Amino acid sequence: MQRRSGRQWIALAPVFAAMIIASCGKDSATTGPRIAFLALVSGSGQSGPTGTTLSLPLVVLAEDQAGQPVAGVTVSWQVTAGGGSVSPSQSVSGADGLASVTLHLGNSVGPNTVSASLSGASPVVFSATATSAPAAKLTASSGDGQSGVVGTALAQDLTVKATDAVDNPKAGVVVSFVASGGGSLTAGTAVTDALGLASTHWTLGTIAGTQTVSATASGVALLSFSATAVAAAADALTILTGNNQTGSPGAALPDSLRVHLVDRFGNSIAGVTITWTPAAGAGTVSPATSATDANGRAATRWTLGSTGGPKSVGASGGGFTQTFTGGGNVTYLAVHAGSRHSCGRAQGGVAYCWGYNGDGQLGIGLPPQGSGPVFALPQPTGTTGNLTFGLLSGGGFHTCALTLAGVGYCWGVNVDGRLGIGTNVPANAPTSVVATRAFGTITAGQVHSCSIDLAGRAFCWGANADGELGIIGGPVVPPDSLSINLPTTVQGGLLFASISAGGLHTCAIDMTAAAWCWGNNAGGQLGDGSNAVAVAPRAVVGGVVYTSISAGNSHTCGLDNNGVAYCWGANASGQLGTGSTVPVNAPVVVSGGFVFSSISAGKAHTCGVTTAGALYCWGSNAKGQLGDGTTGNHLAPTLVVSAFVFKSVSAGDAHSCAVTTLNVTLCWGDNEYGQVGDGTTVNRLVPTRVAFQP
């Protein structure tokens, strides 16, 4: 308790004297309570953080002039500076004369004063100091709730404000910023300024969606900023499902066509219109346009066109295009292997070709070129012109076909007139052979072509440097012509039942079943017992009665009327099937004692189908063209690995194709240019199903 000093009492003596005089002659029992004075006891001079309650109460003593405590006196308390508050605003002295309150400091740093007073007595003044409070919270001043493109800087800085418990700004507070979602910040830490503000600049991460930045400071709760990162501009359109389907012509494919549109970071892009465009004859789609969903995906359903073979639908949107390929199933009746391409004749006579197209030999209407998407087509594509054929023949770099009406068509390379169209201009679509008669058959060789009319007369055209056209003179054609671009009669007056154009020679069977050959004979491929060139038909020796004949590149094979196979000519790879590699210039029986129903001579290998439907091949096998699962040559017939029963076979340069009794077409061997037709360019060592079949 604080007591008054002697001097203080001396100073108050006049006041006391006046009070004593005023009370003289009066009974204290009837004049009310004793006169009291207030004395400051304790609580003054404290300090504390702004907005807090002081730890000690403010205490005063009510006493009379005799220095005795006065009870029951009401003391009024009032904050006179600093903006704080007291509780209670009035207090009554106890038996000990003491009265007290608590002081809650104001929100401003600096002095706080409180006055305690009695009626008629001088007030007592308490002082206190409000000091700066520690940071109590962080609030977002700017930058929250923005949106922007992934990977880019946001327009507004992220700014936090540090304040104490009563919202006074706090300077010098170290604020740490941490970004999530792969984003980055110009400053990982920042110190608040005099206004309590600290800032950083936010570059969004690359993942679309909500991203956050946390702001923390010592002793305060974490503050979180959020932003919406939207996908960037479209960068890629990819195929998800529905590619490479096949089905029945005119039917809806089972799986939807689906694409995915993303930006350069792989974020899905929603709300972009995808336009679906079927190629000519490909059929219809529903819907024709669809918008990408929240996952960046769009879909449609594809109903195939009415014809078989490969078809396509384009999907475009966001500045990008993807092409879905598919096809209507095709049933083939026959197949023919050319040098590096193949062609099949489907039910209804529609021609499909696949493989190398560097010279237009597929007949699909696209210009020949040495690179690009039409250089190699690894799956069947229909020839142009809406033509139907009864016969197909694949040559070296051209193809020929015959309609049911006997009109010949050829397409591909034509440098030597082998298309028979009257010019040496190449054709990338079926072009009619110039003829004044109907043909009964047609055949394409390596550099020339031949046909037989309905009367049995043979005609050839194309290169003739080795006499393969069989023209020895006459009023129209000089004997030394190196190439002819129109069908020209084979000399000799023979009538033929069948004909086969090979590498640089030609062979045919006449109406008496005798075999004849002409042209190059370096390997003995003419079978006349010599190696001399023949510019006109020369009889094959041996007197065999032939039912079919096939001219390969530099060898020839045929079947007699008992199904016995004979071969002659070059034999470096064992293509004659004799068990050796010795060439012969006269027919020799193929080893094994097999009875064949068809035979085909390729470049350096031969294949034949037995009457039981088994398939055998022999000769060169570097690309797997023998179909036995190996790449080693075989000098005698070797069984092709397959569970199918076959009815026909065709040998090309280094690949082979065949048709089963169920009209399933398979190819195998060299597939560099897609000549196997399974949609790949991977060599196949065993028969592999050509695409777009039931």
XYZ file of C-alpha atoms in Angstrom, residues 463-472 479-482 504-506 516-539 585:
42
model
C 10.427 -54.682 -123.809
C 11.848 -56.923 -126.533
C 15.605 -56.678 -126.152
C 15.773 -60.442 -125.533
C 13.041 -61.485 -127.934
C 10.465 -61.995 -125.174
C 7.674 -60.619 -127.389
C 8.140 -63.379 -129.954
C 7.999 -61.064 -132.957
C 10.423 -61.914 -135.774
C 12.689 -57.576 -136.229
C 15.138 -55.422 -134.283
C 12.585 -53.407 -132.304
C 13.614 -53.133 -128.623
C 12.862 -61.871 -119.963
C 11.094 -64.803 -121.592
C 7.588 -66.073 -122.323
C 6.594 -73.397 -126.287
C 8.939 -70.697 -124.997
C 10.804 -67.691 -126.426
C 13.106 -64.885 -125.307
C 16.179 -64.923 -123.073
C 17.659 -68.373 -122.511
C 20.851 -67.741 -120.569
C 19.737 -70.073 -117.794
C 18.062 -72.612 -120.050
C 14.606 -71.290 -119.127
C 13.215 -71.964 -122.621
C 13.622 -75.713 -122.079
C 14.645 -76.363 -125.690
C 17.853 -78.151 -124.781
C 20.019 -75.114 -125.503
C 20.931 -71.737 -124.023
C 20.340 -69.780 -127.197
C 17.992 -66.815 -127.361
C 14.766 -67.411 -129.286
C 12.960 -64.486 -130.927
C 10.025 -66.701 -131.877
C 8.279 -69.588 -130.102
C 10.504 -72.624 -129.706
C 9.206 -76.017 -128.605
C 17.967 -76.509 -120.162
